[in-house]
PDB file of C-alpha atoms and ligand atoms in Angstrom:
ATOM      1  CA  MET A   1     124.857 120.641  95.574  1.00 57.00           C
ATOM      2  CA  ASN A   2     127.641 121.103  98.887  1.00 67.00           C
ATOM      3  CA  MET A   3     129.980 118.470 100.326  1.00 70.00           C
ATOM      4  CA  GLU A   4     127.316 117.985 102.914  1.00 78.00           C
ATOM      5  CA  PHE A   5     125.163 116.317 100.538  1.00 72.00           C
ATOM      6  CA  ASN A   6     127.277 114.877  98.279  1.00 75.00           C
ATOM      7  CA  LYS A   7     129.186 112.848 101.087  1.00 78.00           C
ATOM      8  CA  ILE A   8     125.399 112.253 102.686  1.00 73.00           C
ATOM      9  CA  ALA A   9     124.668 110.473  99.080  1.00 73.00           C
ATOM     10  CA  GLY A  10     127.805 109.145  98.799  1.00 75.00           C
ATOM     11  CA  ALA A  11     127.414 107.434 102.236  1.00 77.00           C
ATOM     12  CA  VAL A  12     123.620 105.968 101.275  1.00 74.00           C
ATOM     13  CA  LEU A  13     124.437 104.731  97.871  1.00 73.00           C
ATOM     14  CA  GLY A  14     127.374 103.081  99.784  1.00 71.00           C
ATOM     15  CA  THR A  15     124.745 101.637 102.654  1.00 73.00           C
ATOM     16  CA  ALA A  16     122.772 100.059  99.567  1.00 70.00           C
ATOM     17  CA  LEU A  17     125.392  99.044  97.564  1.00 67.00           C
ATOM     18  CA  LEU A  18     126.033  97.008 100.534  1.00 67.00           C
ATOM     19  CA  VAL A  19     123.366  95.722 101.451  1.00 68.00           C
ATOM     20  CA  LEU A  20     121.952  94.052  98.151  1.00 68.00           C
ATOM     21  CA  GLY A  21     126.210  92.576  98.460  1.00 67.00           C
ATOM     22  CA  LEU A  22     124.686  91.598 102.071  1.00 65.00           C
ATOM     23  CA  ASN A  23     121.859  90.036  99.855  1.00 66.00           C
ATOM     24  CA  GLN A  24     123.903  88.977  96.920  1.00 69.00           C
ATOM     25  CA  ALA A  25     126.718  87.077  99.618  1.00 64.00           C
ATOM     26  CA  LYS A  26     123.670  85.612 101.332  1.00 61.00           C
ATOM     27  CA  ASN A  27     121.983  83.967  98.548  1.00 60.00           C
ATOM     28  CA  MET A  28     125.165  82.240  97.581  1.00 61.00           C
ATOM     29  CA  ILE A  29     125.548  81.133 101.151  1.00 56.00           C
ATOM     30  CA  TYR A  30     121.865  79.360 101.522  1.00 59.00           C
ATOM     31  CA  HIS A  31     120.935  78.444  97.945  1.00 58.00           C
ATOM     32  CA  ALA A  32     122.912  75.747  97.333  1.00 54.00           C
ATOM     33  CA  PRO A  33     122.095  72.814  96.394  1.00 54.00           C
ATOM     34  CA  ALA A  34     118.803  73.045  97.642  1.00 54.00           C
ATOM     35  CA  PRO A  35     117.506  76.213  97.669  1.00 49.00           C
ATOM     36  CA  GLU A  36     115.903  77.932 101.100  1.00 54.00           C
ATOM     37  CA  LYS A  37     112.832  80.515 100.810  1.00 52.00           C
ATOM     38  CA  PRO A  38     114.036  84.035 102.444  1.00 51.00           C
ATOM     39  CA  GLY A  39     111.880  85.026 105.640  1.00 49.00           C
ATOM     40  CA  PHE A  40     109.579  87.483 103.490  1.00 48.00           C
ATOM     41  CA  ALA A  41     108.840  84.321 100.564  1.00 49.00           C
ATOM     42  CA  ILE A  42     105.362  83.099 102.022  1.00 46.00           C
ATOM     43  CA  GLU A  43     104.028  86.818 102.755  1.00 47.00           C
ATOM     44  CA  VAL A  44     105.144  87.943  99.386  1.00 44.00           C
ATOM     45  CA  ALA A  45     104.338  84.774  97.435  1.00 43.00           C
ATOM     46  CA  GLU A  46     100.458  85.480  98.907  1.00 43.00           C
ATOM     47  CA  LYS A  47     100.177  89.066  97.501  1.00 43.00           C
ATOM     48  CA  SER A  48     101.962  89.234  94.459  1.00 39.00           C
ATOM     49  CA  GLY A  49     100.973  85.453  93.230  1.00 39.00           C
ATOM     50  CA  GLY A  50     104.519  83.761  93.555  1.00 38.00           C
ATOM     51  CA  GLU A  51     106.692  86.490  92.226  1.00 41.00           C
ATOM     52  CA  ALA A  52     110.075  88.135  94.173  1.00 41.00           C
ATOM     53  CA  GLY A  53     109.218  90.599  95.761  1.00 41.00           C
ATOM     54  CA  ALA A  54     110.553  94.638  96.381  1.00 44.00           C
ATOM     55  CA  GLY A  55     111.917  93.011 100.237  1.00 45.00           C
ATOM     56  CA  GLY A  56     114.854  91.090  98.232  1.00 46.00           C
ATOM     57  CA  GLY A  57     111.833  88.061  98.464  1.00 48.00           C
ATOM     58  CA  GLN A  58     111.822  85.094  96.612  1.00 52.00           C
ATOM     59  CA  VAL A  59     109.549  82.385  94.750  1.00 57.00           C
ATOM     60  CA  ALA A  60     108.247  80.694  98.340  1.00 58.00           C
ATOM     61  CA  THR A  61     107.029  77.034  97.178  1.00 68.00           C
ATOM     62  CA  GLU A  62     105.890  76.231 100.891  1.00 88.00           C
ATOM     63  CA  SER A  63     103.420  76.829 102.993  1.00 94.00           C
ATOM     64  CA  LEU A  64     103.511  78.098 106.512  1.00 96.00           C
ATOM     65  CA  GLY A  65     102.043  75.136 107.345  1.00 96.00           C
ATOM     66  CA  ALA A  66     103.925  72.867 105.581  1.00 96.00           C
ATOM     67  CA  LEU A  67     106.702  74.390 106.817  1.00 97.00           C
ATOM     68  CA  LEU A  68     105.738  73.426 110.265  1.00 97.00           C
ATOM     69  CA  ALA A  69     104.321  69.661 109.442  1.00 96.00           C
ATOM     70  CA  LYS A  70     108.198  69.078 109.360  1.00 96.00           C
ATOM     71  CA  ALA A  71     109.188  70.522 111.457  1.00 98.00           C
ATOM     72  CA  ASP A  72     111.173  69.372 114.743  1.00 98.00           C
ATOM     73  CA  PRO A  73     110.143  70.334 118.316  1.00 98.00           C
ATOM     74  CA  ALA A  74     114.421  69.326 119.548  1.00 98.00           C
ATOM     75  CA  LYS A  75     115.680  71.219 116.986  1.00 98.00           C
ATOM     76  CA  GLY A  76     114.092  74.340 118.160  1.00 98.00           C
ATOM     77  CA  GLN A  77     114.677  73.992 121.548  1.00 98.00           C
ATOM     78  CA  GLN A  78     117.897  74.786 119.543  1.00 97.00           C
ATOM     79  CA  GLN A  79     117.021  78.003 118.698  1.00 96.00           C
ATOM     80  CA  SER A  80     115.255  78.894 121.146  1.00 98.00           C
ATOM     81  CA  LYS A  81     118.900  78.928 123.069  1.00 97.00           C
ATOM     82  CA  PRO A  82     118.915  83.020 122.719  1.00 97.00           C
ATOM     83  CA  CYS A  83     115.041  83.607 123.242  1.00 98.00           C
ATOM     84  CA  LEU A  84     115.992  82.650 127.350  1.00 98.00           C
ATOM     85  CA  ALA A  85     118.554  86.363 127.312  1.00 98.00           C
ATOM     86  CA  CYS A  86     115.349  87.592 128.012  1.00 98.00           C
ATOM     87  CA  HIS A  87     111.971  84.769 127.699  1.00 98.00           C
ATOM     88  CA  VAL A  88     110.868  82.287 130.770  1.00 98.00           C
ATOM     89  CA  PHE A  89     109.248  79.631 128.947  1.00 98.00           C
ATOM     90  CA  ASP A  90     108.113  77.972 132.020  1.00 98.00           C
ATOM     91  CA  LYS A  91     103.986  77.944 132.842  1.00 97.00           C
ATOM     92  CA  GLY A  92     103.715  80.896 135.677  1.00 96.00           C
ATOM     93  CA  GLY A  93     107.139  81.996 135.139  1.00 96.00           C
ATOM     94  CA  PRO A  94     107.874  85.137 135.725  1.00 97.00           C
ATOM     95  CA  ASN A  95     108.810  88.397 132.978  1.00 98.00           C
ATOM     96  CA  LYS A  96     112.335  88.939 133.163  1.00 98.00           C
ATOM     97  CA  THR A  97     113.195  91.578 130.235  1.00 98.00           C
ATOM     98  CA  GLY A  98     110.698  89.992 128.175  1.00 98.00           C
ATOM     99  CA  PRO A  99     107.318  88.179 128.654  1.00 98.00           C
ATOM    100  CA  ASP A 100     106.685  85.000 129.947  1.00 98.00           C
ATOM    101  CA  LEU A 101     106.302  83.004 126.846  1.00 98.00           C
ATOM    102  CA  TRP A 102     104.281  79.826 128.700  1.00 98.00           C
ATOM    103  CA  ASP A 103     101.401  78.726 126.513  1.00 98.00           C
ATOM    104  CA  VAL A 104     102.320  81.949 123.278  1.00 98.00           C
ATOM    105  CA  VAL A 105     100.079  80.492 120.903  1.00 98.00           C
ATOM    106  CA  GLU A 106      96.899  82.084 120.158  1.00 98.00           C
ATOM    107  CA  ARG A 107      97.842  83.802 123.429  1.00 98.00           C
ATOM    108  CA  PRO A 108      95.941  87.457 122.582  1.00 98.00           C
ATOM    109  CA  ILE A 109      99.767  89.336 121.655  1.00 98.00           C
ATOM    110  CA  ALA A 110     100.901  91.826 124.511  1.00 98.00           C
ATOM    111  CA  SER A 111      98.672  90.327 126.704  1.00 98.00           C
ATOM    112  CA  HIS A 112     100.775  88.883 130.006  1.00 98.00           C
ATOM    113  CA  GLU A 113     100.171  90.086 132.842  1.00 96.00           C
ATOM    114  CA  GLY A 114     102.479  92.225 134.937  1.00 97.00           C
ATOM    115  CA  PHE A 115     104.680  93.142 131.897  1.00 98.00           C
ATOM    116  CA  THR A 116     104.690  96.146 130.598  1.00 98.00           C
ATOM    117  CA  TYR A 117     104.431  96.674 126.771  1.00 98.00           C
ATOM    118  CA  SER A 118     105.342  98.915 124.321  1.00 98.00           C
ATOM    119  CA  ASP A 119     102.747 101.306 122.121  1.00 98.00           C
ATOM    120  CA  ASP A 120     103.540  99.925 119.380  1.00 98.00           C
ATOM    121  CA  LEU A 121     102.641  95.902 120.398  1.00 98.00           C
ATOM    122  CA  LYS A 122     100.059  97.139 122.501  1.00 98.00           C
ATOM    123  CA  SER A 123      98.322  98.118 119.012  1.00 98.00           C
ATOM    124  CA  HIS A 124      98.584  95.002 117.830  1.00 98.00           C
ATOM    125  CA  SER A 125      96.285  93.739 121.020  1.00 98.00           C
ATOM    126  CA  SER A 126      92.793  92.520 119.492  1.00 98.00           C
ATOM    127  CA  ASP A 127      94.551  89.626 117.463  1.00 98.00           C
ATOM    128  CA  LYS A 128      96.380  86.965 117.971  1.00 98.00           C
ATOM    129  CA  TRP A 129      99.667  84.801 118.732  1.00 98.00           C
ATOM    130  CA  THR A 130      98.427  82.994 115.447  1.00 98.00           C
ATOM    131  CA  PHE A 131     101.520  80.979 114.360  1.00 98.00           C
ATOM    132  CA  GLU A 132     101.376  82.869 111.038  1.00 97.00           C
ATOM    133  CA  ASN A 133     101.598  86.142 113.279  1.00 98.00           C
ATOM    134  CA  LEU A 134     103.899  84.371 115.437  1.00 98.00           C
ATOM    135  CA  ASN A 135     106.299  83.623 112.395  1.00 98.00           C
ATOM    136  CA  LYS A 136     106.242  87.373 111.309  1.00 97.00           C
ATOM    137  CA  PHE A 137     107.601  88.638 114.235  1.00 98.00           C
ATOM    138  CA  ILE A 138     109.858  85.615 114.608  1.00 98.00           C
ATOM    139  CA  THR A 139     111.589  86.766 111.132  1.00 97.00           C
ATOM    140  CA  ASN A 140     112.389  90.699 112.144  1.00 98.00           C
ATOM    141  CA  PRO A 141     110.181  92.215 115.001  1.00 98.00           C
ATOM    142  CA  ARG A 142     110.903  95.494 113.477  1.00 97.00           C
ATOM    143  CA  SER A 143     109.042  94.513 110.808  1.00 96.00           C
ATOM    144  CA  PHE A 144     105.822  93.604 112.815  1.00 97.00           C
ATOM    145  CA  ALA A 145     105.764  96.241 115.368  1.00 98.00           C
ATOM    146  CA  PRO A 146     108.560  99.118 113.930  1.00 97.00           C
ATOM    147  CA  LYS A 147     109.128 100.905 117.300  1.00 98.00           C
ATOM    148  CA  THR A 148     108.717  97.004 119.205  1.00 98.00           C
ATOM    149  CA  LYS A 149     110.742  96.448 122.843  1.00 97.00           C
ATOM    150  CA  MET A 150     112.455  93.358 122.001  1.00 98.00           C
ATOM    151  CA  THR A 151     115.552  94.090 120.949  1.00 97.00           C
ATOM    152  CA  PHE A 152     116.100  90.971 118.269  1.00 97.00           C
ATOM    153  CA  GLY A 153     117.355  90.546 114.731  1.00 97.00           C
ATOM    154  CA  GLY A 154     114.671  87.879 114.266  1.00 97.00           C
ATOM    155  CA  ILE A 155     115.315  84.534 112.159  1.00 97.00           C
ATOM    156  CA  LYS A 156     115.263  84.763 108.707  1.00 96.00           C
ATOM    157  CA  ARG A 157     115.493  80.999 107.737  1.00 96.00           C
ATOM    158  CA  ASP A 158     111.974  79.746 107.332  1.00 96.00           C
ATOM    159  CA  ALA A 159     113.393  76.100 108.516  1.00 97.00           C
ATOM    160  CA  ALA A 160     114.527  77.618 111.556  1.00 97.00           C
ATOM    161  CA  ARG A 161     111.068  79.611 111.919  1.00 97.00           C
ATOM    162  CA  ALA A 162     109.051  76.959 111.594  1.00 98.00           C
ATOM    163  CA  ASP A 163     110.870  74.267 113.965  1.00 98.00           C
ATOM    164  CA  LEU A 164     111.060  77.348 116.785  1.00 98.00           C
ATOM    165  CA  LEU A 165     107.498  77.364 116.382  1.00 98.00           C
ATOM    166  CA  ALA A 166     106.382  73.608 116.575  1.00 98.00           C
ATOM    167  CA  TYR A 167     108.892  74.295 120.052  1.00 98.00           C
ATOM    168  CA  LEU A 168     106.777  77.465 121.530  1.00 98.00           C
ATOM    169  CA  ARG A 169     103.346  75.515 120.751  1.00 98.00           C
ATOM    170  CA  THR A 170     105.098  72.297 123.076  1.00 98.00           C
ATOM    171  CA  LEU A 171     105.078  74.738 125.448  1.00 98.00           C
ATOM    172  CA  SER A 172     101.445  74.654 126.877  1.00 98.00           C
ATOM    173  CA  ASP A 173      98.827  72.277 128.033  1.00 98.00           C
ATOM    174  CA  SER A 174      96.996  71.893 125.515  1.00 97.00           C
ATOM    175  CA  PRO A 175      99.305  72.188 122.270  1.00 97.00           C
ATOM    176  CA  LYS A 176      97.254  74.023 119.471  1.00 97.00           C
ATOM    177  CA  PRO A 177      96.274  72.885 116.184  1.00 96.00           C
ATOM    178  CA  LEU A 178      99.436  72.867 113.320  1.00 95.00           C
ATOM    179  CA  PRO A 179      97.454  75.544 110.334  1.00 93.00           C
ATOM    180  CA  ALA A 180      96.208  73.172 107.174  1.00 90.00           C
ATOM    181  CA  PRO A 181      99.398  72.565 104.931  1.00 90.00           C
TER     182      PRO A 181
HETATM  183  C1  HEC B 201     117.469  91.768 123.596  1.00 78.10           C
HETATM  184  C2  HEC B 201     116.118  90.865 125.003  1.00 78.10           C
HETATM  185  C3  HEC B 201     115.204  89.817 124.030  1.00 78.10           C
HETATM  186  C4  HEC B 201     115.331  88.435 123.212  1.00 78.10           C
HETATM  187  C5  HEC B 201     117.149  87.672 122.943  1.00 78.10           C
HETATM  188  C6  HEC B 201     114.203  88.016 122.215  1.00 78.10           C
HETATM  189  N1  HEC B 201     113.616  89.556 122.957  1.00 78.10           N
HETATM  190 FE1  HEC B 201     111.105  88.456 122.495  1.00 78.10          FE
HETATM  191  N2  HEC B 201     110.780  90.305 123.677  1.00 78.10           N
HETATM  192  C7  HEC B 201     111.155  90.577 124.292  1.00 78.10           C
HETATM  193  C8  HEC B 201     110.770  92.181 125.581  1.00 78.10           C
HETATM  194  C9  HEC B 201     111.364  92.974 126.001  1.00 78.10           C
HETATM  195  C10 HEC B 201     109.334  91.945 124.423  1.00 78.10           C
HETATM  196  C11 HEC B 201     107.715  92.501 124.512  1.00 78.10           C
HETATM  197  C12 HEC B 201     108.371  93.775 123.461  1.00 78.10           C
HETATM  198  C13 HEC B 201     107.030  94.467 123.027  1.00 78.10           C
HETATM  199  O1  HEC B 201     106.456  94.953 124.203  1.00 78.10           O
HETATM  200  O2  HEC B 201     107.465  96.022 122.379  1.00 78.10           O
HETATM  201  C14 HEC B 201     109.069  90.915 123.578  1.00 78.10           C
HETATM  202  C15 HEC B 201     108.457  90.459 123.316  1.00 78.10           C
HETATM  203  C16 HEC B 201     107.708  89.024 122.631  1.00 78.10           C
HETATM  204  C17 HEC B 201     106.448  87.952 121.961  1.00 78.10           C
HETATM  205  C18 HEC B 201     105.144  88.770 122.923  1.00 78.10           C
HETATM  206  C19 HEC B 201     104.511  88.114 123.880  1.00 78.10           C
HETATM  207  C20 HEC B 201     103.817  89.125 123.637  1.00 78.10           C
HETATM  208  O3  HEC B 201     103.065  88.461 125.470  1.00 78.10           O
HETATM  209  O4  HEC B 201     102.975  89.363 123.612  1.00 78.10           O
HETATM  210  C21 HEC B 201     107.351  86.816 121.873  1.00 78.10           C
HETATM  211  C22 HEC B 201     106.035  86.256 120.979  1.00 78.10           C
HETATM  212  C23 HEC B 201     108.636  86.619 121.583  1.00 78.10           C
HETATM  213  N3  HEC B 201     108.947  87.819 122.042  1.00 78.10           N
HETATM  214  C24 HEC B 201     109.268  85.907 121.709  1.00 78.10           C
HETATM  215  C25 HEC B 201     110.185  85.765 121.244  1.00 78.10           C
HETATM  216  C26 HEC B 201     111.549  84.702 120.304  1.00 78.10           C
HETATM  217  C27 HEC B 201     110.774  83.638 120.214  1.00 78.10           C
HETATM  218  C28 HEC B 201     112.535  84.870 121.022  1.00 78.10           C
HETATM  219  C29 HEC B 201     114.101  83.773 120.624  1.00 78.10           C
HETATM  220  C30 HEC B 201     113.812  83.385 119.316  1.00 78.10           C
HETATM  221  C31 HEC B 201     113.049  85.408 121.876  1.00 78.10           C
HETATM  222  N4  HEC B 201     111.361  86.483 122.014  1.00 78.10           N
HETATM  223  C32 HEC B 201     113.899  86.668 121.885  1.00 78.10           C
HETATM  224  C33 HEC B 201     112.699  90.636 124.345  1.00 78.10           C
HETATM  225  C34 HEC B 201     113.432  89.632 123.824  1.00 78.10           C
END
């Protein structure tokens, strides 16, 4: 036991308390008057039958399908502004820091021509960008692919993310069907 250890232990404890505090504050902000469901709620509910998990999730009452059914693509376009720093949404558009996102729904993961993806995202390439996968990735890119090159914190509010997904869906010649609520 030495000073160095104490310092590290103190820092770890401090961080843990800070995270708890932030969660608390977030709950206070977002939970009045109508409770919002936080980011991982859907996943948590599926796995544990509705109990809040260790990730700080609340009980989910709405499936992604239900959220998408009432999502607003126009609001989603507003949500998409930060994406434009790195992505183009146009058909046949160029890759920038990130790949062009035209017709991304149901597109095989890490498949856009001419873009050099991280190995982590490439390891998902047998899968597609289903609404579920997009939802997870956009909640927190690093929880989907820990070593992704996409340096974006994520959109934590379920309704805001659903709006964004509804907007991404419109970027297609033939928008894919929404999942059942
Ligand atoms: C700071 C730049 C940056 C921002 C902001 C950003 N992205 Fe990305 N995005 C990237 C990069 C880089 C990749 C490639 C990731 C990899 O290879 O790991 C990527 C990949 C993606 C992919 C996977 C595409 C594919 O072809 O597999 C999707 C979907 C995506 N981003 C959506 C979004 C959305 C939606 C937003 C806004 C909410 C957003 N991104 C904001 C940089 C960014």
